[in-house]
Amino acid sequence: MQPLAATRLYTFVDTTYLMGRDPAEVARQLCDGGSDLVQLRAKHSSLDETRRLAEAVLPVCEKAGVWFVLNDHPKFGRQLGVPGCHLGQEDFFATGYRTAAQVTGCPPQMRLGLSTHAPDQAVRAMRAAPDYIAIGPVFPTGTKPGRPAVTLDYVRWAAANATIPWFAIGGINLDNLDSVLAAGARRVCVVSAILNAPDVADACREFRRRIEQSVA
Ligand code: TZP
Ligand code: MG
């Protein structure tokens, strides 16, 4: 697996967008297309169902050398031995965690990512020493309804101030990707624009190509 600092494209097996597709097959397509990380996001699934999904997707990622990241359920993630876990502000700070090590164990048994929606949240999150932060939603998105867009201003703030790897996320598609990259993003998370594409692997390849072109 790539060091997180060297990663570019973070994609998702989000159950909302599977539409009956096999999660392992979708994970394979995401990996084939050049994803560096694949997050399992199963917001409406029971823990049992999440376990089944994780057990299907994790070996696909392992085989491809891609980071598997579990959204939520950090204790369960540690039991399962997943490489990464992602938590929202409320999952982390409102649950009483103050340091990443409280989630990941010491020495760490997995990597941790935290969502942030404003500069003060990013500053507080970075003090907790996670492995990466997410910056978003940059644009309004149906994947996270009701969450106001943080705009490209927050991406520019992250480009100037973030001291750990960070990913722009939220409403990013091939039409607005260049504006996100021009604002300073070097790593991007994409959910619906890839899962709704006619060819998932091709969509990943195109995102990856455009990111690499801008970073070169
Ligand atoms: N966190 C901030 S925006 C978002 C999450 C999980 C959803 C991103 O999904 P999409 O479909 O790429 O806008
Ligand atoms: Mg969460």
mmCIF file with all atom_site columns, N, CA, C and O in Angstrom, residues 55-80:
data_model
loop_
_atom_site.group_PDB
_atom_site.id
_atom_site.type_symbol
_atom_site.label_atom_id
_atom_site.label_alt_id
_atom_site.label_comp_id
_atom_site.label_asym_id
_atom_site.label_entity_id
_atom_site.label_seq_id
_atom_site.pdbx_PDB_ins_code
_atom_site.Cartn_x
_atom_site.Cartn_y
_atom_site.Cartn_z
_atom_site.occupancy
_atom_site.B_iso_or_equiv
_atom_site.pdbx_formal_charge
_atom_site.auth_seq_id
_atom_site.auth_comp_id
_atom_site.auth_asym_id
_atom_site.auth_atom_id
_atom_site.pdbx_PDB_model_num
ATOM 1   N N  . GLU A 1 55 ? -16.073 -8.117  5.093  1.00 0.00 ? 55 GLU A N  1
ATOM 2   C CA . GLU A 1 55 ? -15.370 -9.380  4.798  1.00 0.00 ? 55 GLU A CA 1
ATOM 3   C C  . GLU A 1 55 ? -15.319 -9.661  3.296  1.00 0.00 ? 55 GLU A C  1
ATOM 4   O O  . GLU A 1 55 ? -14.440 -10.386 2.830  1.00 0.00 ? 55 GLU A O  1
ATOM 5   N N  . ALA A 1 56 ? -16.253 -9.067  2.548  1.00 0.00 ? 56 ALA A N  1
ATOM 6   C CA . ALA A 1 56 ? -16.225 -9.237  1.086  1.00 0.00 ? 56 ALA A CA 1
ATOM 7   C C  . ALA A 1 56 ? -15.237 -8.269  0.432  1.00 0.00 ? 56 ALA A C  1
ATOM 8   O O  . ALA A 1 56 ? -14.526 -8.633  -0.515 1.00 0.00 ? 56 ALA A O  1
ATOM 9   N N  . VAL A 1 57 ? -15.187 -7.035  0.950  1.00 0.00 ? 57 VAL A N  1
ATOM 10  C CA . VAL A 1 57 ? -14.404 -5.992  0.278  1.00 0.00 ? 57 VAL A CA 1
ATOM 11  C C  . VAL A 1 57 ? -12.933 -6.005  0.709  1.00 0.00 ? 57 VAL A C  1
ATOM 12  O O  . VAL A 1 57 ? -12.036 -5.786  -0.120 1.00 0.00 ? 57 VAL A O  1
ATOM 13  N N  . LEU A 1 58 ? -12.696 -6.301  1.986  1.00 0.00 ? 58 LEU A N  1
ATOM 14  C CA . LEU A 1 58 ? -11.321 -6.253  2.520  1.00 0.00 ? 58 LEU A CA 1
ATOM 15  C C  . LEU A 1 58 ? -10.332 -7.115  1.724  1.00 0.00 ? 58 LEU A C  1
ATOM 16  O O  . LEU A 1 58 ? -9.267  -6.621  1.326  1.00 0.00 ? 58 LEU A O  1
ATOM 17  N N  . PRO A 1 59 ? -10.656 -8.395  1.427  1.00 0.00 ? 59 PRO A N  1
ATOM 18  C CA . PRO A 1 59 ? -9.659  -9.199  0.691  1.00 0.00 ? 59 PRO A CA 1
ATOM 19  C C  . PRO A 1 59 ? -9.394  -8.688  -0.717 1.00 0.00 ? 59 PRO A C  1
ATOM 20  O O  . PRO A 1 59 ? -8.272  -8.834  -1.232 1.00 0.00 ? 59 PRO A O  1
ATOM 21  N N  . VAL A 1 60 ? -10.389 -8.063  -1.326 1.00 0.00 ? 60 VAL A N  1
ATOM 22  C CA . VAL A 1 60 ? -10.168 -7.501  -2.675 1.00 0.00 ? 60 VAL A CA 1
ATOM 23  C C  . VAL A 1 60 ? -9.135  -6.387  -2.591 1.00 0.00 ? 60 VAL A C  1
ATOM 24  O O  . VAL A 1 60 ? -8.207  -6.301  -3.405 1.00 0.00 ? 60 VAL A O  1
ATOM 25  N N  . CYS A 1 61 ? -9.284  -5.537  -1.572 1.00 0.00 ? 61 CYS A N  1
ATOM 26  C CA . CYS A 1 61 ? -8.339  -4.423  -1.397 1.00 0.00 ? 61 CYS A CA 1
ATOM 27  C C  . CYS A 1 61 ? -6.956  -4.953  -1.037 1.00 0.00 ? 61 CYS A C  1
ATOM 28  O O  . CYS A 1 61 ? -5.943  -4.483  -1.570 1.00 0.00 ? 61 CYS A O  1
ATOM 29  N N  . GLU A 1 62 ? -6.923  -5.941  -0.151 1.00 0.00 ? 62 GLU A N  1
ATOM 30  C CA . GLU A 1 62 ? -5.625  -6.499  0.254  1.00 0.00 ? 62 GLU A CA 1
ATOM 31  C C  . GLU A 1 62 ? -4.869  -7.035  -0.954 1.00 0.00 ? 62 GLU A C  1
ATOM 32  O O  . GLU A 1 62 ? -3.685  -6.786  -1.133 1.00 0.00 ? 62 GLU A O  1
ATOM 33  N N  . LYS A 1 63 ? -5.592  -7.769  -1.781 1.00 0.00 ? 63 LYS A N  1
ATOM 34  C CA . LYS A 1 63 ? -4.958  -8.375  -2.960 1.00 0.00 ? 63 LYS A CA 1
ATOM 35  C C  . LYS A 1 63 ? -4.409  -7.299  -3.907 1.00 0.00 ? 63 LYS A C  1
ATOM 36  O O  . LYS A 1 63 ? -3.372  -7.488  -4.538 1.00 0.00 ? 63 LYS A O  1
ATOM 37  N N  . ALA A 1 64 ? -5.134  -6.180  -3.964 1.00 0.00 ? 64 ALA A N  1
ATOM 38  C CA . ALA A 1 64 ? -4.724  -5.122  -4.892 1.00 0.00 ? 64 ALA A CA 1
ATOM 39  C C  . ALA A 1 64 ? -3.719  -4.156  -4.261 1.00 0.00 ? 64 ALA A C  1
ATOM 40  O O  . ALA A 1 64 ? -3.238  -3.236  -4.937 1.00 0.00 ? 64 ALA A O  1
ATOM 41  N N  . GLY A 1 65 ? -3.418  -4.327  -2.979 1.00 0.00 ? 65 GLY A N  1
ATOM 42  C CA . GLY A 1 65 ? -2.499  -3.392  -2.320 1.00 0.00 ? 65 GLY A CA 1
ATOM 43  C C  . GLY A 1 65 ? -3.107  -2.016  -2.124 1.00 0.00 ? 65 GLY A C  1
ATOM 44  O O  . GLY A 1 65 ? -2.423  -0.991  -2.169 1.00 0.00 ? 65 GLY A O  1
ATOM 45  N N  . VAL A 1 66 ? -4.423  -2.000  -1.908 1.00 0.00 ? 66 VAL A N  1
ATOM 46  C CA . VAL A 1 66 ? -5.166  -0.744  -1.740 1.00 0.00 ? 66 VAL A CA 1
ATOM 47  C C  . VAL A 1 66 ? -5.624  -0.648  -0.282 1.00 0.00 ? 66 VAL A C  1
ATOM 48  O O  . VAL A 1 66 ? -6.048  -1.645  0.307  1.00 0.00 ? 66 VAL A O  1
ATOM 49  N N  . TRP A 1 67 ? -5.556  0.561   0.272  1.00 0.00 ? 67 TRP A N  1
ATOM 50  C CA . TRP A 1 67 ? -6.031  0.759   1.645  1.00 0.00 ? 67 TRP A CA 1
ATOM 51  C C  . TRP A 1 67 ? -7.523  0.478   1.746  1.00 0.00 ? 67 TRP A C  1
ATOM 52  O O  . TRP A 1 67 ? -8.313  1.104   1.038  1.00 0.00 ? 67 TRP A O  1
ATOM 53  N N  . PHE A 1 68 ? -7.919  -0.414  2.629  1.00 0.00 ? 68 PHE A N  1
ATOM 54  C CA . PHE A 1 68 ? -9.343  -0.576  2.947  1.00 0.00 ? 68 PHE A CA 1
ATOM 55  C C  . PHE A 1 68 ? -9.620  0.278   4.182  1.00 0.00 ? 68 PHE A C  1
ATOM 56  O O  . PHE A 1 68 ? -8.930  0.150   5.196  1.00 0.00 ? 68 PHE A O  1
ATOM 57  N N  . VAL A 1 69 ? -10.645 1.126   4.083  1.00 0.00 ? 69 VAL A N  1
ATOM 58  C CA . VAL A 1 69 ? -11.005 2.007   5.196  1.00 0.00 ? 69 VAL A CA 1
ATOM 59  C C  . VAL A 1 69 ? -12.464 1.756   5.561  1.00 0.00 ? 69 VAL A C  1
ATOM 60  O O  . VAL A 1 69 ? -13.339 1.789   4.692  1.00 0.00 ? 69 VAL A O  1
ATOM 61  N N  . LEU A 1 70 ? -12.698 1.498   6.828  1.00 0.00 ? 70 LEU A N  1
ATOM 62  C CA . LEU A 1 70 ? -14.069 1.282   7.302  1.00 0.00 ? 70 LEU A CA 1
ATOM 63  C C  . LEU A 1 70 ? -14.623 2.598   7.817  1.00 0.00 ? 70 LEU A C  1
ATOM 64  O O  . LEU A 1 70 ? -13.990 3.255   8.651  1.00 0.00 ? 70 LEU A O  1
ATOM 65  N N  . ASN A 1 71 ? -15.801 2.982   7.333  1.00 0.00 ? 71 ASN A N  1
ATOM 66  C CA . ASN A 1 71 ? -16.440 4.176   7.864  1.00 0.00 ? 71 ASN A CA 1
ATOM 67  C C  . ASN A 1 71 ? -17.155 3.813   9.166  1.00 0.00 ? 71 ASN A C  1
ATOM 68  O O  . ASN A 1 71 ? -17.900 2.826   9.222  1.00 0.00 ? 71 ASN A O  1
ATOM 69  N N  . ASP A 1 72 ? -16.895 4.598   10.220 1.00 0.00 ? 72 ASP A N  1
ATOM 70  C CA . ASP A 1 72 ? -17.517 4.345   11.539 1.00 0.00 ? 72 ASP A CA 1
ATOM 71  C C  . ASP A 1 72 ? -17.013 3.015   12.135 1.00 0.00 ? 72 ASP A C  1
ATOM 72  O O  . ASP A 1 72 ? -16.105 2.397   11.601 1.00 0.00 ? 72 ASP A O  1
ATOM 73  N N  . HIS A 1 73 ? -17.627 2.578   13.219 1.00 0.00 ? 73 HIS A N  1
ATOM 74  C CA . HIS A 1 73 ? -17.342 1.279   13.858 1.00 0.00 ? 73 HIS A CA 1
ATOM 75  C C  . HIS A 1 73 ? -15.859 1.007   14.148 1.00 0.00 ? 73 HIS A C  1
ATOM 76  O O  . HIS A 1 73 ? -15.320 -0.051  13.749 1.00 0.00 ? 73 HIS A O  1
ATOM 77  N N  . PRO A 1 74 ? -15.148 1.910   14.821 1.00 0.00 ? 74 PRO A N  1
ATOM 78  C CA . PRO A 1 74 ? -13.709 1.705   15.013 1.00 0.00 ? 74 PRO A CA 1
ATOM 79  C C  . PRO A 1 74 ? -13.359 0.452   15.820 1.00 0.00 ? 74 PRO A C  1
ATOM 80  O O  . PRO A 1 74 ? -12.355 -0.211  15.508 1.00 0.00 ? 74 PRO A O  1
ATOM 81  N N  . LYS A 1 75 ? -14.194 0.130   16.831 1.00 0.00 ? 75 LYS A N  1
ATOM 82  C CA . LYS A 1 75 ? -13.838 -1.050  17.639 1.00 0.00 ? 75 LYS A CA 1
ATOM 83  C C  . LYS A 1 75 ? -13.933 -2.319  16.801 1.00 0.00 ? 75 LYS A C  1
ATOM 84  O O  . LYS A 1 75 ? -13.074 -3.193  16.827 1.00 0.00 ? 75 LYS A O  1
ATOM 85  N N  . PHE A 1 76 ? -15.005 -2.369  16.050 1.00 0.00 ? 76 PHE A N  1
ATOM 86  C CA . PHE A 1 76 ? -15.229 -3.474  15.137 1.00 0.00 ? 76 PHE A CA 1
ATOM 87  C C  . PHE A 1 76 ? -14.101 -3.540  14.087 1.00 0.00 ? 76 PHE A C  1
ATOM 88  O O  . PHE A 1 76 ? -13.593 -4.621  13.751 1.00 0.00 ? 76 PHE A O  1
ATOM 89  N N  . GLY A 1 77 ? -13.662 -2.390  13.612 1.00 0.00 ? 77 GLY A N  1
ATOM 90  C CA . GLY A 1 77 ? -12.569 -2.338  12.640 1.00 0.00 ? 77 GLY A CA 1
ATOM 91  C C  . GLY A 1 77 ? -11.292 -2.921  13.212 1.00 0.00 ? 77 GLY A C  1
ATOM 92  O O  . GLY A 1 77 ? -10.575 -3.665  12.529 1.00 0.00 ? 77 GLY A O  1
ATOM 93  N N  . ARG A 1 78 ? -11.025 -2.593  14.448 1.00 0.00 ? 78 ARG A N  1
ATOM 94  C CA . ARG A 1 78 ? -9.815  -3.145  15.082 1.00 0.00 ? 78 ARG A CA 1
ATOM 95  C C  . ARG A 1 78 ? -9.926  -4.651  15.248 1.00 0.00 ? 78 ARG A C  1
ATOM 96  O O  . ARG A 1 78 ? -8.967  -5.376  14.993 1.00 0.00 ? 78 ARG A O  1
ATOM 97  N N  . GLN A 1 79 ? -11.121 -5.116  15.659 1.00 0.00 ? 79 GLN A N  1
ATOM 98  C CA . GLN A 1 79 ? -11.322 -6.579  15.795 1.00 0.00 ? 79 GLN A CA 1
ATOM 99  C C  . GLN A 1 79 ? -11.065 -7.285  14.473 1.00 0.00 ? 79 GLN A C  1
ATOM 100 O O  . GLN A 1 79 ? -10.479 -8.361  14.415 1.00 0.00 ? 79 GLN A O  1
ATOM 101 N N  . LEU A 1 80 ? -11.552 -6.638  13.407 1.00 0.00 ? 80 LEU A N  1
ATOM 102 C CA . LEU A 1 80 ? -11.452 -7.253  12.087 1.00 0.00 ? 80 LEU A CA 1
ATOM 103 C C  . LEU A 1 80 ? -10.042 -7.125  11.502 1.00 0.00 ? 80 LEU A C  1
ATOM 104 O O  . LEU A 1 80 ? -9.696  -7.809  10.534 1.00 0.00 ? 80 LEU A O  1
#
